[in-house]
CSV table of C-alpha atoms in Angstrom, one decimal:
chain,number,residue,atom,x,y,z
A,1,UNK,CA,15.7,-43.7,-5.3
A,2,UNK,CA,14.1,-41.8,-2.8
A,3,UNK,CA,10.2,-42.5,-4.4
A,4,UNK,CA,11.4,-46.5,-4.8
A,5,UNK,CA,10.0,-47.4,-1.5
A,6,UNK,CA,6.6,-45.6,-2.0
A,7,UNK,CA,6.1,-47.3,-5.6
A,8,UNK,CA,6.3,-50.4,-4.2
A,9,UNK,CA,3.6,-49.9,-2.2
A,10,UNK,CA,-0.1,-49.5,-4.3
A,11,UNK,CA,-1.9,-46.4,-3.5
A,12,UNK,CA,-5.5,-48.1,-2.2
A,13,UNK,CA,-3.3,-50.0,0.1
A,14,UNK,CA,-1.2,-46.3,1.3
A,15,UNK,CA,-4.5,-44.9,1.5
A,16,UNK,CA,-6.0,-48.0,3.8
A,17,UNK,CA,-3.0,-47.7,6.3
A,18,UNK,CA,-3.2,-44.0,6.3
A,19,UNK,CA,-6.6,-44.4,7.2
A,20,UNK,CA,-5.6,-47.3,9.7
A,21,UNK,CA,-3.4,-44.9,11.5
A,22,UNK,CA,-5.9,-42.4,11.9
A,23,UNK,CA,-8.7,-44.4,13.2
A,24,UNK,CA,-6.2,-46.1,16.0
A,25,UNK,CA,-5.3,-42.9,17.2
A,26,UNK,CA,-8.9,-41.9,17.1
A,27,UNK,CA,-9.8,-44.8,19.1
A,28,UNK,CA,-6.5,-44.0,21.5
A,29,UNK,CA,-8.0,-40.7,22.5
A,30,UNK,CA,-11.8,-42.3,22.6
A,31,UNK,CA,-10.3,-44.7,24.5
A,32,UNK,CA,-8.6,-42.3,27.4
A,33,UNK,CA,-11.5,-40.0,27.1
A,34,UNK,CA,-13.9,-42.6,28.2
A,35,UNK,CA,-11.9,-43.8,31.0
A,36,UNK,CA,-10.9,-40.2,32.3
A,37,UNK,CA,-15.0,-39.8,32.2
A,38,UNK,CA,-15.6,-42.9,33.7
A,39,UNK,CA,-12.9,-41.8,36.7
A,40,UNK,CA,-15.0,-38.9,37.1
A,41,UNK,CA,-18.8,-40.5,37.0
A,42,UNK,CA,-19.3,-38.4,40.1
A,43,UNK,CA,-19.5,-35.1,38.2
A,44,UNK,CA,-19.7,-36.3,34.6
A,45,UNK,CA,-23.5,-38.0,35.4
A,46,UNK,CA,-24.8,-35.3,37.5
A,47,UNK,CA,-23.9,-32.4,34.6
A,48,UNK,CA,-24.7,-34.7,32.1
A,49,UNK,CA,-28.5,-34.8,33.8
A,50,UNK,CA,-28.3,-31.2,34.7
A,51,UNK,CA,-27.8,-30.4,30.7
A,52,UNK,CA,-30.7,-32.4,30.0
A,53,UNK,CA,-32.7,-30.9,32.6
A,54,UNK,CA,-31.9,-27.4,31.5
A,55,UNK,CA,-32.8,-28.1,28.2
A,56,UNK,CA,-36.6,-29.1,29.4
A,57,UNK,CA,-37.1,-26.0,31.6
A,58,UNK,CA,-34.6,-23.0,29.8
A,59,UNK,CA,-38.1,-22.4,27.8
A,60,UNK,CA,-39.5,-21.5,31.1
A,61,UNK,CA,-37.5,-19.4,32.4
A,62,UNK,CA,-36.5,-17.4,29.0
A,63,UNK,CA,-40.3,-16.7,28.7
A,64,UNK,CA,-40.0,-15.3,32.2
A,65,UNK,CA,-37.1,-13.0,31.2
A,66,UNK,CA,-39.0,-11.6,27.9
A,67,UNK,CA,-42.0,-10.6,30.4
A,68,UNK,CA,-39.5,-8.6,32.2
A,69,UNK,CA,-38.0,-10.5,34.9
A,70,UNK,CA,-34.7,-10.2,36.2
A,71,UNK,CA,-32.4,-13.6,35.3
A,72,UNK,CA,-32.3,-14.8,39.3
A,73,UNK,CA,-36.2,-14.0,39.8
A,74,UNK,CA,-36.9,-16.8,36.5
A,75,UNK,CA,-34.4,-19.0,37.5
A,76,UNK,CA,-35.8,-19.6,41.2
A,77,UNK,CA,-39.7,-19.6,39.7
A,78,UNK,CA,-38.6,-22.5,37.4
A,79,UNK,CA,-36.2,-24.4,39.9
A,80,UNK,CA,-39.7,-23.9,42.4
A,81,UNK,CA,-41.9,-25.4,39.4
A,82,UNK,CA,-40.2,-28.3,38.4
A,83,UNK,CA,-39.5,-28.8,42.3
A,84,UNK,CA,-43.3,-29.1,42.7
A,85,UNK,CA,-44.0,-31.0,39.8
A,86,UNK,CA,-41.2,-33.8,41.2
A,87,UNK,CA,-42.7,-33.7,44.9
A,88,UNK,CA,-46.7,-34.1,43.9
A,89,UNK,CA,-45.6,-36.5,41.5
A,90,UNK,CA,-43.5,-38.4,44.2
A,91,UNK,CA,-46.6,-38.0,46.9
A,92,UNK,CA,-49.3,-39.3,44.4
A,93,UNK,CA,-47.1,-42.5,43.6
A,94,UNK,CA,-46.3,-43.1,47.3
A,95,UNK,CA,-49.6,-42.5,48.4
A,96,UNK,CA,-51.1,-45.0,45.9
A,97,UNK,CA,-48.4,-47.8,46.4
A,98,UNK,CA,-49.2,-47.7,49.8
A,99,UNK,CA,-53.1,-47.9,49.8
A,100,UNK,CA,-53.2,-50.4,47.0
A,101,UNK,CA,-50.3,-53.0,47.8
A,102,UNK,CA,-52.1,-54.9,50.2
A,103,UNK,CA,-55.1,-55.4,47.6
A,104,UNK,CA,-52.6,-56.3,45.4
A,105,UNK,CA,-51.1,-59.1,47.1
A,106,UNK,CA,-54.9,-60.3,48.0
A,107,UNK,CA,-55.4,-60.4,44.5
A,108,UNK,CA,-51.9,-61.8,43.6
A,109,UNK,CA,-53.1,-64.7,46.2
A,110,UNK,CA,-56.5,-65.3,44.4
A,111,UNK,CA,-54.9,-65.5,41.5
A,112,UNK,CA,-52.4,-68.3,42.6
A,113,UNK,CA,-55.0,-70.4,44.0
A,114,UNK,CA,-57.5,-70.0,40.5
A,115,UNK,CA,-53.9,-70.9,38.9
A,116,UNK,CA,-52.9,-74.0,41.1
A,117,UNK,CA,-56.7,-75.0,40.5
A,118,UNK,CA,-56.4,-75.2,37.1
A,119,UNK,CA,-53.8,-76.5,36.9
A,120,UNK,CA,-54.8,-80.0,38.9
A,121,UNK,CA,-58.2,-80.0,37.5
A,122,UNK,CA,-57.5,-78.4,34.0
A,123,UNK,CA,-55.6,-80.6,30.8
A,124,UNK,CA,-52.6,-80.8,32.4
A,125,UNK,CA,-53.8,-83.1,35.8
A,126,UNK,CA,-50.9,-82.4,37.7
A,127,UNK,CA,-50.7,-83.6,41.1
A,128,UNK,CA,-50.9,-81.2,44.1
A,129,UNK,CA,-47.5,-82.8,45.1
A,130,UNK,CA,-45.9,-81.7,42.4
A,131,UNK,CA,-47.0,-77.9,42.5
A,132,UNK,CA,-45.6,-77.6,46.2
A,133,UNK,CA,-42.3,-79.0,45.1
A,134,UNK,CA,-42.2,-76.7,42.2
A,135,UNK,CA,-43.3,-73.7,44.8
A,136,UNK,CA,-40.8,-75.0,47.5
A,137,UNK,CA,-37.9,-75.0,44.8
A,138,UNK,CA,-38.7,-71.3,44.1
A,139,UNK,CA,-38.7,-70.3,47.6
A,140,UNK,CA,-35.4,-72.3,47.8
A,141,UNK,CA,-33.9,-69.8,45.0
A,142,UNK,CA,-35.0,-66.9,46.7
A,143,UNK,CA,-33.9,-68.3,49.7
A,144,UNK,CA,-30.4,-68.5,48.2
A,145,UNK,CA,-30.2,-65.5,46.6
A,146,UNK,CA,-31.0,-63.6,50.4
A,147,UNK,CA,-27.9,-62.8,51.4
A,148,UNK,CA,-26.7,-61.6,47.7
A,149,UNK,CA,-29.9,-59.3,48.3
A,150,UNK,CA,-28.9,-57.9,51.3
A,151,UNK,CA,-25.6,-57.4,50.6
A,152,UNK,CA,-27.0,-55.1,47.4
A,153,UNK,CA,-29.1,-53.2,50.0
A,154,UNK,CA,-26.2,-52.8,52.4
A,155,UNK,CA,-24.1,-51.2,49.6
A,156,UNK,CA,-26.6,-48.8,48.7
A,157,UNK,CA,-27.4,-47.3,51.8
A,158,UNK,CA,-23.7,-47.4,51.8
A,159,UNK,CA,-23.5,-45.4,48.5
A,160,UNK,CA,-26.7,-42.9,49.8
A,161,UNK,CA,-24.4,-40.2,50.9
A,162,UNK,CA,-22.7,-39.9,46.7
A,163,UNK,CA,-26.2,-39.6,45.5
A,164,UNK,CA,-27.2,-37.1,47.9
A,165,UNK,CA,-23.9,-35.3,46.9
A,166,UNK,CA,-24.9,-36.1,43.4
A,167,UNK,CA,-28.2,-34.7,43.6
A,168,UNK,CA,-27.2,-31.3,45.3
A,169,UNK,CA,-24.2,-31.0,42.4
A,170,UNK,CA,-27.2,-31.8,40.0
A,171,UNK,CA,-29.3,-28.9,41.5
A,172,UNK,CA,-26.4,-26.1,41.4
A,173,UNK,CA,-25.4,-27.2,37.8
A,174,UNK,CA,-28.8,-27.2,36.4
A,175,UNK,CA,-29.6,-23.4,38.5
A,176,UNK,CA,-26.7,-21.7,37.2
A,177,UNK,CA,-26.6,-22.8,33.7
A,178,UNK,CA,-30.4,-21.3,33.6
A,179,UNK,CA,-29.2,-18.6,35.3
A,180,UNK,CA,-25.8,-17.8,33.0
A,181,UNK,CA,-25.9,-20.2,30.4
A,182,UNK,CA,-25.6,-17.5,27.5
A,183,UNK,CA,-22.3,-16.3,29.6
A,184,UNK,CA,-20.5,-19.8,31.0
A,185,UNK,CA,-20.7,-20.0,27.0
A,186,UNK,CA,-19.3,-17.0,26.1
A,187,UNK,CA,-16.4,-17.2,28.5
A,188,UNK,CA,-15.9,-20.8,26.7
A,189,UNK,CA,-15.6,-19.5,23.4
A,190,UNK,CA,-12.8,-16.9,24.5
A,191,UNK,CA,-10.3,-20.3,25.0
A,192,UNK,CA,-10.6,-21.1,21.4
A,193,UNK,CA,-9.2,-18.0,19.6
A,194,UNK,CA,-9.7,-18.1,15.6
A,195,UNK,CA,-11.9,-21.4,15.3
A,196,UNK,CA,-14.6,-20.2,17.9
A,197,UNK,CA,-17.5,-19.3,14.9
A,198,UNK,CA,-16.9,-23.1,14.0
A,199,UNK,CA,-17.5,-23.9,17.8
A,200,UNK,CA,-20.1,-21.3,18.2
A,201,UNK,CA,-22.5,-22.5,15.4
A,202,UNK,CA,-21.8,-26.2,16.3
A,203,UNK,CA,-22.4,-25.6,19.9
A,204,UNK,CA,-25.8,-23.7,19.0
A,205,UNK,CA,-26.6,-26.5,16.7
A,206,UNK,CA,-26.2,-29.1,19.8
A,207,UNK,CA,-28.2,-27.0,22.0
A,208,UNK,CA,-31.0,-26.6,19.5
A,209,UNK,CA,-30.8,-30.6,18.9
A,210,UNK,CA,-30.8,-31.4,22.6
A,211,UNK,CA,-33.7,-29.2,23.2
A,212,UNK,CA,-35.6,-30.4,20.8
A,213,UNK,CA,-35.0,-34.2,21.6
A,214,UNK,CA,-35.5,-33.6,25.5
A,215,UNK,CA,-38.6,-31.6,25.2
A,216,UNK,CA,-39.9,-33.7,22.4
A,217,UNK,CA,-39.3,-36.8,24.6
A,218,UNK,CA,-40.8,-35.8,27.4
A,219,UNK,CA,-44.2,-34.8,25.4
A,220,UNK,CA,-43.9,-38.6,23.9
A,221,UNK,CA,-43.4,-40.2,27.2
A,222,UNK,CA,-46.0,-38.2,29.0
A,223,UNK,CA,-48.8,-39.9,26.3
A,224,UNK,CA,-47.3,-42.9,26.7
A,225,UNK,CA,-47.6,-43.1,30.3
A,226,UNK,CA,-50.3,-41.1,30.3
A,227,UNK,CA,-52.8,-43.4,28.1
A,228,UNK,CA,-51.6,-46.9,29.9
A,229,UNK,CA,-52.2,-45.4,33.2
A,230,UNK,CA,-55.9,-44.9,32.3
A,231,UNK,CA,-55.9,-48.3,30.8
A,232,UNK,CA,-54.5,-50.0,33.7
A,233,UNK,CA,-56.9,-47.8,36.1
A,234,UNK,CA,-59.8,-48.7,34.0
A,235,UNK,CA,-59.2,-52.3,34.5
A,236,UNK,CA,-58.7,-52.1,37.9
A,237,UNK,CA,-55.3,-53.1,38.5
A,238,UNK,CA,-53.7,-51.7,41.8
A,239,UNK,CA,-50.4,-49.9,41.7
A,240,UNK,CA,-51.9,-47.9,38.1
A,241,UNK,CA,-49.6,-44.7,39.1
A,242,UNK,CA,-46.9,-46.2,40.0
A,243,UNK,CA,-46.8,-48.3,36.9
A,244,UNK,CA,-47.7,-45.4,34.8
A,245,UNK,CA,-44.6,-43.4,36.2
A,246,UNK,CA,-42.8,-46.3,35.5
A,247,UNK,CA,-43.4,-46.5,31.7
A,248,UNK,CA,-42.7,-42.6,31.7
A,249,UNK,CA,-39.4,-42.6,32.7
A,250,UNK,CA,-38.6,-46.0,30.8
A,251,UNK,CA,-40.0,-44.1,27.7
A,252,UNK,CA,-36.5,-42.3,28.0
A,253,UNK,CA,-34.9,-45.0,27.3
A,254,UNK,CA,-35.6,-46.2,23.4
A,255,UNK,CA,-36.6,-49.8,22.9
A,256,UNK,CA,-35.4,-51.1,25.7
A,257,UNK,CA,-37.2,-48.9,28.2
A,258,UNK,CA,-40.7,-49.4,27.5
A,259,UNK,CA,-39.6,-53.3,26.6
A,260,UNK,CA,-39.0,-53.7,30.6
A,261,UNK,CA,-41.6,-51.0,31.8
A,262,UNK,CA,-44.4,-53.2,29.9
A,263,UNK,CA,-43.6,-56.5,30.9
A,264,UNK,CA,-43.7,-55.4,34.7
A,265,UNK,CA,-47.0,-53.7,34.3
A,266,UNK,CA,-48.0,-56.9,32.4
A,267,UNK,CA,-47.0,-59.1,35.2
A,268,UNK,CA,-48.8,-57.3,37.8
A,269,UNK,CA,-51.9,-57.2,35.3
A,270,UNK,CA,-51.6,-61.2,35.4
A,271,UNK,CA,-51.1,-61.0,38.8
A,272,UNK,CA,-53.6,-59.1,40.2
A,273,UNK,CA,-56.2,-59.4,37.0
A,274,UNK,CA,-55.4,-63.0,35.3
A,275,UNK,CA,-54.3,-63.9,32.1
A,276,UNK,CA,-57.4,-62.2,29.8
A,277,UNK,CA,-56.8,-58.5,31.2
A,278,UNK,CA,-53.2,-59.1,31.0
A,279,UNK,CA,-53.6,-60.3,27.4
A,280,UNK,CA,-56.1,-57.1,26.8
A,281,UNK,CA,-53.6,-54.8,28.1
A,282,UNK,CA,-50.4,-56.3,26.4
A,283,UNK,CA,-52.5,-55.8,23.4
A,284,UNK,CA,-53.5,-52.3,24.2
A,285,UNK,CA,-49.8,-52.1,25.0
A,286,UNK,CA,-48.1,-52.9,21.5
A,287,UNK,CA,-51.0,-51.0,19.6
A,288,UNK,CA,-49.9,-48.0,21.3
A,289,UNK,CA,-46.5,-48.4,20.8
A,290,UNK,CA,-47.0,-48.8,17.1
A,291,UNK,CA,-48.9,-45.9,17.1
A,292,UNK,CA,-46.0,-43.7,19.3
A,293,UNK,CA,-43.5,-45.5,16.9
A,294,UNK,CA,-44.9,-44.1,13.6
A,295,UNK,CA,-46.9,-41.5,14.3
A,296,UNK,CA,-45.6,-39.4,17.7
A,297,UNK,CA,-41.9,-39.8,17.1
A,298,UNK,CA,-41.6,-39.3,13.6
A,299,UNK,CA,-43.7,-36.1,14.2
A,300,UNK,CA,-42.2,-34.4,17.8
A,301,UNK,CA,-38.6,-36.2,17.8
A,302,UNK,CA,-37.7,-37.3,14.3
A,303,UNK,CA,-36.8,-33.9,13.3
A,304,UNK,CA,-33.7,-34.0,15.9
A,305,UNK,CA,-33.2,-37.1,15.7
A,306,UNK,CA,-33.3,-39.2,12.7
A,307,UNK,CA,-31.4,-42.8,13.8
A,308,UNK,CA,-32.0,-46.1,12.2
A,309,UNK,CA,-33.6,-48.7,14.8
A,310,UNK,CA,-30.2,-50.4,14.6
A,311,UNK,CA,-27.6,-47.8,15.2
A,312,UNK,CA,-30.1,-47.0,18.2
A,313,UNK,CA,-29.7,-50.2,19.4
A,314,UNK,CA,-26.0,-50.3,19.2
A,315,UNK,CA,-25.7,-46.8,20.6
A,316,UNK,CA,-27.8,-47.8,23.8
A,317,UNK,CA,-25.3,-51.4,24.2
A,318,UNK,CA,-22.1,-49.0,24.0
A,319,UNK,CA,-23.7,-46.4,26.4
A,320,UNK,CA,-25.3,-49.6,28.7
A,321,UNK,CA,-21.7,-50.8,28.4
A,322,UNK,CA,-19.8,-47.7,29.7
A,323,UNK,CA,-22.2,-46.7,32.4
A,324,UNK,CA,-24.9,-48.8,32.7
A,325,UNK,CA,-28.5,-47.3,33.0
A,326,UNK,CA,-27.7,-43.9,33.5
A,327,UNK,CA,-25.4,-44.4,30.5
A,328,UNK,CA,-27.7,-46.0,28.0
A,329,UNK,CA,-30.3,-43.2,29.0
A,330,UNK,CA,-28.1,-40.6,27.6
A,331,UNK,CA,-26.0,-42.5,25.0
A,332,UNK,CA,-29.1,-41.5,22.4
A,333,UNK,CA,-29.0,-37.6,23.0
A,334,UNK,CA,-25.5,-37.6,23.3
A,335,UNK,CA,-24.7,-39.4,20.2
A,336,UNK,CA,-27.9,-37.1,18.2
A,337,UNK,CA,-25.3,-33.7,19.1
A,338,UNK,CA,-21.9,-35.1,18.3
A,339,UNK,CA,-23.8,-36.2,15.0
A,340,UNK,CA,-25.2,-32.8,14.4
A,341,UNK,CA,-22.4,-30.6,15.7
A,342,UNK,CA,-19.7,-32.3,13.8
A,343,UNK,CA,-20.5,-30.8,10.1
A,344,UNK,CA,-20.2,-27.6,11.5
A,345,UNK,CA,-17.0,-28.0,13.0
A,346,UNK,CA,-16.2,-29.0,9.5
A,347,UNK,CA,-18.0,-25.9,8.1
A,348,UNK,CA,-16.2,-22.9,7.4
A,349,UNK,CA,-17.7,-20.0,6.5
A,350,UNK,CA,-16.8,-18.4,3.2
A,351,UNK,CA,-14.2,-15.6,2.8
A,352,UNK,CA,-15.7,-12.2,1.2
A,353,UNK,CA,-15.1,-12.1,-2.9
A,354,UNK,CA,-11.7,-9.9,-3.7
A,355,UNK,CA,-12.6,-6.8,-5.3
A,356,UNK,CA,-12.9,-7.0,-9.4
A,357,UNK,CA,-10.1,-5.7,-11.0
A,358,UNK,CA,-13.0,-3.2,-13.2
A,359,UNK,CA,-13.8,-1.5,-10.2
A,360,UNK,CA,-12.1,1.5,-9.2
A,361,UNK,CA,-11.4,1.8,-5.4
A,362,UNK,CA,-13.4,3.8,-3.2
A,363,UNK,CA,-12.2,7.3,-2.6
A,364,UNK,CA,-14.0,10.1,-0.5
A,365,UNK,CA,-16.3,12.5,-1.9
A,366,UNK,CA,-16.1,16.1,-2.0
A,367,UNK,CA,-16.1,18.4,0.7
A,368,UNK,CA,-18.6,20.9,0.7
A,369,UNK,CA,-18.2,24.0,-1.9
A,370,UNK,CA,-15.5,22.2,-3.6
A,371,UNK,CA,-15.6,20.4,-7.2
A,372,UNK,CA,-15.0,16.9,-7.1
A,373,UNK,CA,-12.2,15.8,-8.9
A,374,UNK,CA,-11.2,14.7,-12.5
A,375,UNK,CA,-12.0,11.1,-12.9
A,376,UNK,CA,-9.2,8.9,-14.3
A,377,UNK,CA,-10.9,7.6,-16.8
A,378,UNK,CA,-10.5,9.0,-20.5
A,379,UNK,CA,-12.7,11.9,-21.6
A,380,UNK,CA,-14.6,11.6,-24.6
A,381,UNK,CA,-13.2,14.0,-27.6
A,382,UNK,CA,-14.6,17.5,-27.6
A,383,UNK,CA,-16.2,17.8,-24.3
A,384,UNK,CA,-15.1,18.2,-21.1
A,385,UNK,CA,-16.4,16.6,-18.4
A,386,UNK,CA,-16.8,18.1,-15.1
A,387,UNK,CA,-19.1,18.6,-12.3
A,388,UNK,CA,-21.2,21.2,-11.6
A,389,UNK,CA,-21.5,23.8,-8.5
A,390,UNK,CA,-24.6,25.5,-7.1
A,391,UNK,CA,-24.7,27.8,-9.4
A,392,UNK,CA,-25.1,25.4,-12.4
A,393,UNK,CA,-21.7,26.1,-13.7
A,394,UNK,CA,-18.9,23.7,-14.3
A,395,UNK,CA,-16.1,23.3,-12.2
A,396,UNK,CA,-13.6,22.3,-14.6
A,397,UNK,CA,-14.4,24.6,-17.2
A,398,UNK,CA,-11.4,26.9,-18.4
């Protein structure tokens, strides 16, 4: 009677709500996880950066340390590098925007004229009355849209002091795990008591996939922005480092990143250059990223990360979802070291064979000027067997 109920049931549909059950209370806790991070964007997003940005300088600073330098010395030489890097960087951009943005909008003017020109004189033959209303019902939209601008300008120099805060956390995070990375891990590993080889190997497994994807990254996007900056400099287009910067740091973002960063730079190209260069460089543009696609990726970042296009696509939609830009710039890496990390969590190593049964347990030897003793095994007929001393005797003999 008691196994009636469970015959009734067939054993693919058992095994279905078995499966059902576990996957809702997977989703439960996914669920509560993602809301306690999203309670707590305020820390989550800064370490979340500082891990990335550990993993790009820790091969610094640990070549610092195997010269010979104490832990505190590398970690302030790196901090002090990359510090440098982001200022000169910053001070190039802002020193370019601002002697180029006048040209630009002189040549953004010029090219508005050439375009209203063409377009009364041209095939179309539209009336000059008809591009000012089309030009006075643009500067109505943006007229309409002022106060939803500065409202979104208000709110972010009310939200200056959390990034500030953010940044500083950023910094701290990013100096200590340099500094005592190898022991903030240690002293994790002590909570988790007999299953801490299974986190150990999948932790070092993360790491090694993290590093490889961030520093790998970086190498791609640095070519990327790299090569368009010279292309855009050799046309002549002003703001070319700015733009360039701007398709490096999209180029974190997969797809999507260098989808945006390259229509901008191809929309100041038709503003400033007309609609040839901006067709030449769009060109220019997509061979590139064929060429990054198949070539640069697959050989720098493929080994970490090995995603189809559409589960990248679907990982950047959840991440854009849950925290917008920040979070669809780390959805990718994130979901690369929960994919590697989980089979060896699900690893365990092998327990040593038992001893064979033939073997006879290990005893200790014989002291020193004493015989060893009589084996257990059975003596042959008509000899006995026995050791022999110094003095070429045997110790058994009677």
């Amino acid at each position: 009677m008691p196994d009636r109920p469970t015959k009734l049931v067939p054993p693919v549909l058992a095994k279905m709500a078995a499966w059902c059950v576990c996957l809702i209370l997977v989703g439960v806790v996914v669920y509560f996880f993602a809301l306690i991070i999203a309670r707590l964007t305020f820390v989550a997003l800064p370490v979340a950066i500082a891990l990335l940005l550990t993993a790009l300088l820790f091969p610094l600073t640990n070549r610092l340390r195997q010269a010979g330098m104490r832990p505190i010395y590398a970690t302030w030489i790196t901090m002090l590098v990359a510090l440098a890097v982001l200022v000169g960087t910053g001070w190039l951009v802002g020193a370019r925007a601002s002697d180029e943005f006048p040209n630009l909008v002189q040549q953004v003017q010029a090219t508005a004229r050439s375009v209203q020109d063409w377009l009364i004189t041209g095939p179309l033959h539209l009336k000059e009355a008809q591009i000012t209303s089309y030009v006075d019902e643009i500067a109505a939209m943006v007229n309409q849209q002022r106060t939803a601008i500065t409202g979104t300008v208000l709110s972010a120099g009310a939200v200056a002091f959390e990034v500030l805060a953010s940044i500083v956390l950023l910094l701290f995070v990013t100096f200590f795990l340099l500094k005592d990375g190898n022991r903030i891990w240690a002293w994790i590993l002590r909570g988790f008591g007999e299953v801490a080889p299974r986190v150990d190997r999948a932790g070092r497994a993360a790491w090694a996939t993290l590093s490889h994807y961030v520093q790998g990254t970086v190498a791609v996007a640095a070519v990327h922005g790299l090569i368009m900056g010279i292309v855009l400099a050799g046309m002549g287009v002003p703001l070319w480092a700015p733009l360039a910067v701007l398709i490096f740091f999209a180029s974190f973002i997969p797809i999507v990143g260098i989808f945006f960063a390259g229509t901008v730079a191809t929309l100041v190209t038709l503003g400033a250059k007309g609609l040839v260069y901006a067709l030449i460089f769009l060109g220019i543009l997509i061979i590139e990223q064929q060429l990054e696609n198949h070539v640069l990726q697959p050989l720098i970042v493929g080994r970490a990360l090995n995603f189809h296009p559409l589960a990248i696509i679907l990982v950047l939609a959840i991440g854009g979802i849950l925290a917008g830009i920040a979070g669809a710039a780390v959805a990718v890496p994130v979901a690369a070291v929960i994919y590697r990390a989980l089979p060896e969590l699900r690893h365990k190593t092998p327990a040593l064979p038992p001893p064979s049964h033939h073997e006879a347990p290990p005893r200790e030897g014989p002291g020193e000027g004493e015989a060893a003793p009589r084996p257990e095994a059975v003596k042959p007929k008509g000899e006995n067997v026995g050791t022999r001393g110094e003095d070429g005797r045997r110790a058994d003999t009677e």
